[in-house]
């Protein structure tokens, strides 16, 4: 009440305080705060301020959605193991976060308790796969959508033949190197280190020659595929 002025001549001021912000006559509780706010207010007439009055404001706890804190792994190679460990936190103390696979290809498995997405793509999965995962506290859900691209990874050839490591003097030496490629790529053989008395036929992998007495001893041979 004011003994000199009407209500229309009074202006309300909300004072700053702990755990809230002020905009005009509106207060906003701090993030994740719940409990009692003590808010100081004053009135001013045309020239004088009133005493400070303390308003008590009860702020109720509001459930907040989980926050996803991990970034997805978006590239995978065929023939290699893929995994992405999803992680999330919840600002509400005591809320347990679980995970959900909203959309994923069938070759991937997802652990709803740990948030681990994993799988072993083959050449059949080369391309782009759309994935949507989510973290939930049982009431509110936060989604994470991303594209996983499976690319071809070239694997090196593997030798399948055992070298013939002995040759007889004045007897034709003939050994053929063989290799396989997991990607069914064409294989080309490369002579890296060949004794001078032998010839290497790169087109079919034959190592041939006839050693003589001057060639007795050990000779290094290195062939690449």
Coordinates of C-alpha atoms in Angstrom, one line a residue:
X1 CA 0.0 0.0 0.0
X2 CA 1.1 3.6 -0.6
X3 CA -0.5 6.5 1.3
X4 CA 0.3 9.0 -1.4
X5 CA 0.0 7.2 -4.8
X6 CA -2.4 5.0 -6.6
X7 CA -1.5 1.5 -7.8
X8 CA -1.0 2.8 -11.3
X9 CA 1.7 5.0 -10.1
X10 CA 3.7 2.2 -8.6
X11 CA 6.5 0.2 -10.4
X12 CA 7.6 -3.3 -9.4
X13 CA 11.3 -4.1 -9.4
X14 CA 12.6 -7.6 -9.1
X15 CA 16.1 -7.8 -7.5
X16 CA 18.9 -10.2 -8.6
X17 CA 19.6 -13.2 -6.4
X18 CA 21.0 -16.7 -6.2
X19 CA 19.9 -19.5 -8.6
X20 CA 17.8 -17.4 -10.9
X21 CA 18.1 -14.6 -13.6
X22 CA 15.9 -11.6 -14.0
X23 CA 14.3 -10.1 -17.1
X24 CA 11.9 -7.3 -16.2
X25 CA 9.5 -8.8 -13.8
X26 CA 10.2 -12.4 -15.0
X27 CA 12.5 -14.8 -13.2
X28 CA 14.1 -17.9 -14.7
X29 CA 15.4 -20.6 -12.3
X30 CA 19.0 -21.8 -13.0
X31 CA 19.4 -24.9 -15.1
X32 CA 18.7 -28.1 -13.1
X33 CA 17.8 -26.1 -9.9
X34 CA 14.8 -27.2 -7.9
X35 CA 13.8 -26.1 -4.4
X36 CA 12.9 -22.7 -2.9
X37 CA 14.0 -19.4 -4.4
X38 CA 14.1 -16.3 -2.2
X39 CA 13.4 -13.4 -4.6
X40 CA 13.7 -9.8 -3.4
X41 CA 11.2 -7.3 -4.8
X42 CA 10.7 -3.5 -4.3
X43 CA 8.1 -0.9 -5.3
X44 CA 8.8 2.6 -6.4
X45 CA 6.3 5.4 -6.5
X46 CA 7.0 8.7 -8.3
X47 CA 10.1 9.4 -6.2
X48 CA 10.7 6.8 -3.4
X49 CA 11.5 3.1 -3.1
X50 CA 9.7 0.8 -0.7
X51 CA 11.3 -1.6 1.7
X52 CA 12.5 -5.0 0.2
X53 CA 10.0 -7.8 0.3
X54 CA 11.1 -11.5 -0.1
X55 CA 9.0 -13.7 -2.3
X56 CA 9.4 -17.4 -1.9
X57 CA 9.1 -19.4 -5.1
X58 CA 8.9 -23.1 -5.1
X59 CA 10.7 -24.6 -8.2
X60 CA 9.6 -28.1 -9.1
X61 CA 12.1 -30.6 -10.5
X62 CA 11.6 -31.2 -14.3
X63 CA 12.8 -34.3 -16.1
X64 CA 15.5 -33.5 -18.6
X65 CA 16.3 -35.7 -21.7
X66 CA 19.6 -37.5 -21.8
X67 CA 22.5 -36.0 -23.7
X68 CA 24.5 -38.0 -26.2
X69 CA 28.2 -37.3 -25.7
X70 CA 29.9 -39.6 -28.3
X71 CA 30.4 -39.1 -32.0
X72 CA 29.6 -42.0 -34.3
X73 CA 32.2 -43.9 -36.4
X74 CA 31.0 -43.3 -40.0
X75 CA 33.4 -45.4 -42.1
X76 CA 33.8 -49.2 -42.1
X77 CA 35.8 -51.5 -44.3
X78 CA 34.6 -54.8 -45.8
X79 CA 36.3 -57.7 -44.1
X80 CA 37.1 -55.7 -41.0
X81 CA 35.4 -55.5 -37.6
X82 CA 33.3 -52.3 -37.0
X83 CA 32.2 -50.9 -33.7
X84 CA 30.9 -47.7 -32.2
X85 CA 30.5 -47.2 -28.5
X86 CA 27.6 -44.8 -27.9
X87 CA 27.8 -42.8 -24.7
X88 CA 25.2 -40.5 -23.0
X89 CA 24.7 -38.7 -19.7
X90 CA 21.5 -37.6 -17.9
X91 CA 21.4 -34.3 -15.9
X92 CA 18.8 -35.7 -13.5
X93 CA 20.5 -37.4 -10.6
X94 CA 19.3 -41.0 -10.3
X95 CA 18.0 -41.4 -13.8
X96 CA 19.4 -44.5 -15.6
X97 CA 20.1 -44.2 -19.3
X98 CA 19.5 -47.1 -21.7
X99 CA 20.0 -47.3 -25.4
X100 CA 17.8 -48.2 -28.3
X101 CA 18.5 -49.0 -32.0
X102 CA 15.7 -47.2 -33.9
X103 CA 17.0 -48.1 -37.3
X104 CA 20.0 -50.2 -38.4
X105 CA 21.1 -52.7 -41.0
X106 CA 20.6 -56.4 -40.0
X107 CA 24.4 -57.1 -40.2
X108 CA 24.9 -54.8 -37.2
X109 CA 24.1 -55.8 -33.6
X110 CA 23.3 -53.4 -30.8
X111 CA 23.6 -53.8 -27.1
X112 CA 20.8 -51.8 -25.4
X113 CA 22.6 -51.9 -22.0
X114 CA 26.0 -50.8 -23.1
X115 CA 25.3 -48.9 -26.3
X116 CA 27.8 -50.9 -28.3
X117 CA 27.1 -51.0 -32.1
X118 CA 29.2 -53.7 -33.8
X119 CA 29.3 -55.9 -36.9
X120 CA 31.5 -57.4 -39.6
X121 CA 30.6 -56.1 -43.1
X122 CA 31.5 -58.0 -46.2
X123 CA 31.7 -57.0 -49.8
X124 CA 27.9 -57.3 -50.0
X125 CA 27.5 -54.4 -47.5
X126 CA 29.6 -51.9 -49.5
X127 CA 27.6 -48.7 -49.7
X128 CA 25.8 -46.3 -47.4
X129 CA 23.7 -47.5 -44.5
X130 CA 21.3 -45.2 -42.5
X131 CA 21.4 -45.7 -38.7
X132 CA 19.4 -44.1 -35.9
X133 CA 20.3 -44.7 -32.3
X134 CA 18.7 -43.2 -29.2
X135 CA 19.4 -42.7 -25.5
X136 CA 16.4 -42.8 -23.1
X137 CA 15.8 -42.3 -19.4
X138 CA 12.5 -44.2 -19.7
X139 CA 10.5 -41.0 -20.3
X140 CA 12.4 -38.8 -22.6
X141 CA 14.5 -39.8 -25.6
X142 CA 17.4 -38.2 -27.5
X143 CA 18.2 -39.6 -31.0
X144 CA 21.4 -39.7 -33.0
X145 CA 21.1 -40.3 -36.7
X146 CA 24.1 -40.9 -39.0
X147 CA 25.2 -42.6 -42.3
X148 CA 27.7 -45.4 -42.1
X149 CA 29.7 -45.9 -45.3
X150 CA 31.2 -49.3 -45.9
X151 CA 34.1 -49.1 -48.3
X152 CA 36.2 -51.7 -50.0
X153 CA 39.6 -52.4 -48.4
X154 CA 42.2 -53.9 -50.7
X155 CA 43.9 -56.9 -49.0
X156 CA 47.5 -57.9 -50.0
X157 CA 48.0 -61.2 -51.9
X158 CA 49.2 -64.2 -49.9
X159 CA 51.7 -66.7 -51.2
X160 CA 50.5 -70.3 -51.4
X161 CA 53.6 -72.0 -52.7
X162 CA 56.7 -73.1 -50.7
X163 CA 60.0 -72.2 -52.4
X164 CA 62.4 -74.8 -53.6
X165 CA 65.5 -73.9 -51.8
X166 CA 68.0 -76.4 -53.4
X167 CA 69.4 -76.7 -56.9
X168 CA 71.8 -79.2 -58.4
X169 CA 74.8 -78.2 -60.5
X170 CA 74.3 -78.5 -64.3
X171 CA 70.6 -79.4 -63.7
X172 CA 67.8 -77.1 -64.8
X173 CA 66.2 -75.4 -61.9
X174 CA 62.5 -74.7 -62.3
X175 CA 60.2 -73.4 -59.6
X176 CA 56.9 -71.6 -59.9
X177 CA 55.7 -69.1 -57.3
X178 CA 51.9 -69.0 -56.6
X179 CA 49.7 -66.6 -54.7
X180 CA 46.0 -65.9 -54.0
X181 CA 44.1 -62.7 -53.5
X182 CA 41.2 -62.4 -51.1
X183 CA 39.7 -59.7 -53.3
X184 CA 40.0 -61.7 -56.5
X185 CA 42.3 -59.0 -57.9
X186 CA 44.7 -59.9 -60.7
X187 CA 48.1 -60.7 -59.3
X188 CA 51.4 -59.6 -60.8
X189 CA 54.7 -61.0 -59.6
X190 CA 57.7 -58.7 -59.2
X191 CA 61.4 -59.8 -59.2
X192 CA 63.0 -57.9 -56.3
X193 CA 66.2 -59.9 -55.9
X194 CA 67.1 -62.6 -58.4
X195 CA 70.6 -64.4 -58.8
X196 CA 72.2 -63.4 -62.1
X197 CA 72.2 -67.0 -63.3
X198 CA 68.4 -67.4 -63.0
X199 CA 65.6 -65.8 -64.9
X200 CA 62.2 -64.8 -63.6
X201 CA 59.2 -64.9 -65.9
X202 CA 56.9 -62.4 -64.3
X203 CA 53.9 -63.3 -66.5
X204 CA 53.6 -66.8 -65.0
X205 CA 55.8 -66.7 -62.0
X206 CA 58.5 -69.2 -63.1
X207 CA 62.0 -69.0 -61.7
X208 CA 64.3 -70.9 -64.1
X209 CA 68.0 -71.4 -64.8
X210 CA 70.8 -73.9 -64.7
X211 CA 73.5 -73.3 -62.1
X212 CA 77.1 -74.2 -62.8
X213 CA 80.2 -74.6 -60.6
X214 CA 80.7 -70.9 -60.3
X215 CA 77.3 -70.5 -58.8
X216 CA 77.8 -72.9 -55.8
X217 CA 76.7 -71.4 -52.5
X218 CA 73.7 -69.6 -51.1
X219 CA 71.8 -66.9 -53.1
X220 CA 69.1 -64.6 -51.9
X221 CA 65.8 -64.6 -53.8
X222 CA 63.1 -62.1 -53.2
X223 CA 59.8 -62.0 -55.2
X224 CA 56.9 -59.7 -54.6
X225 CA 53.2 -60.2 -55.4

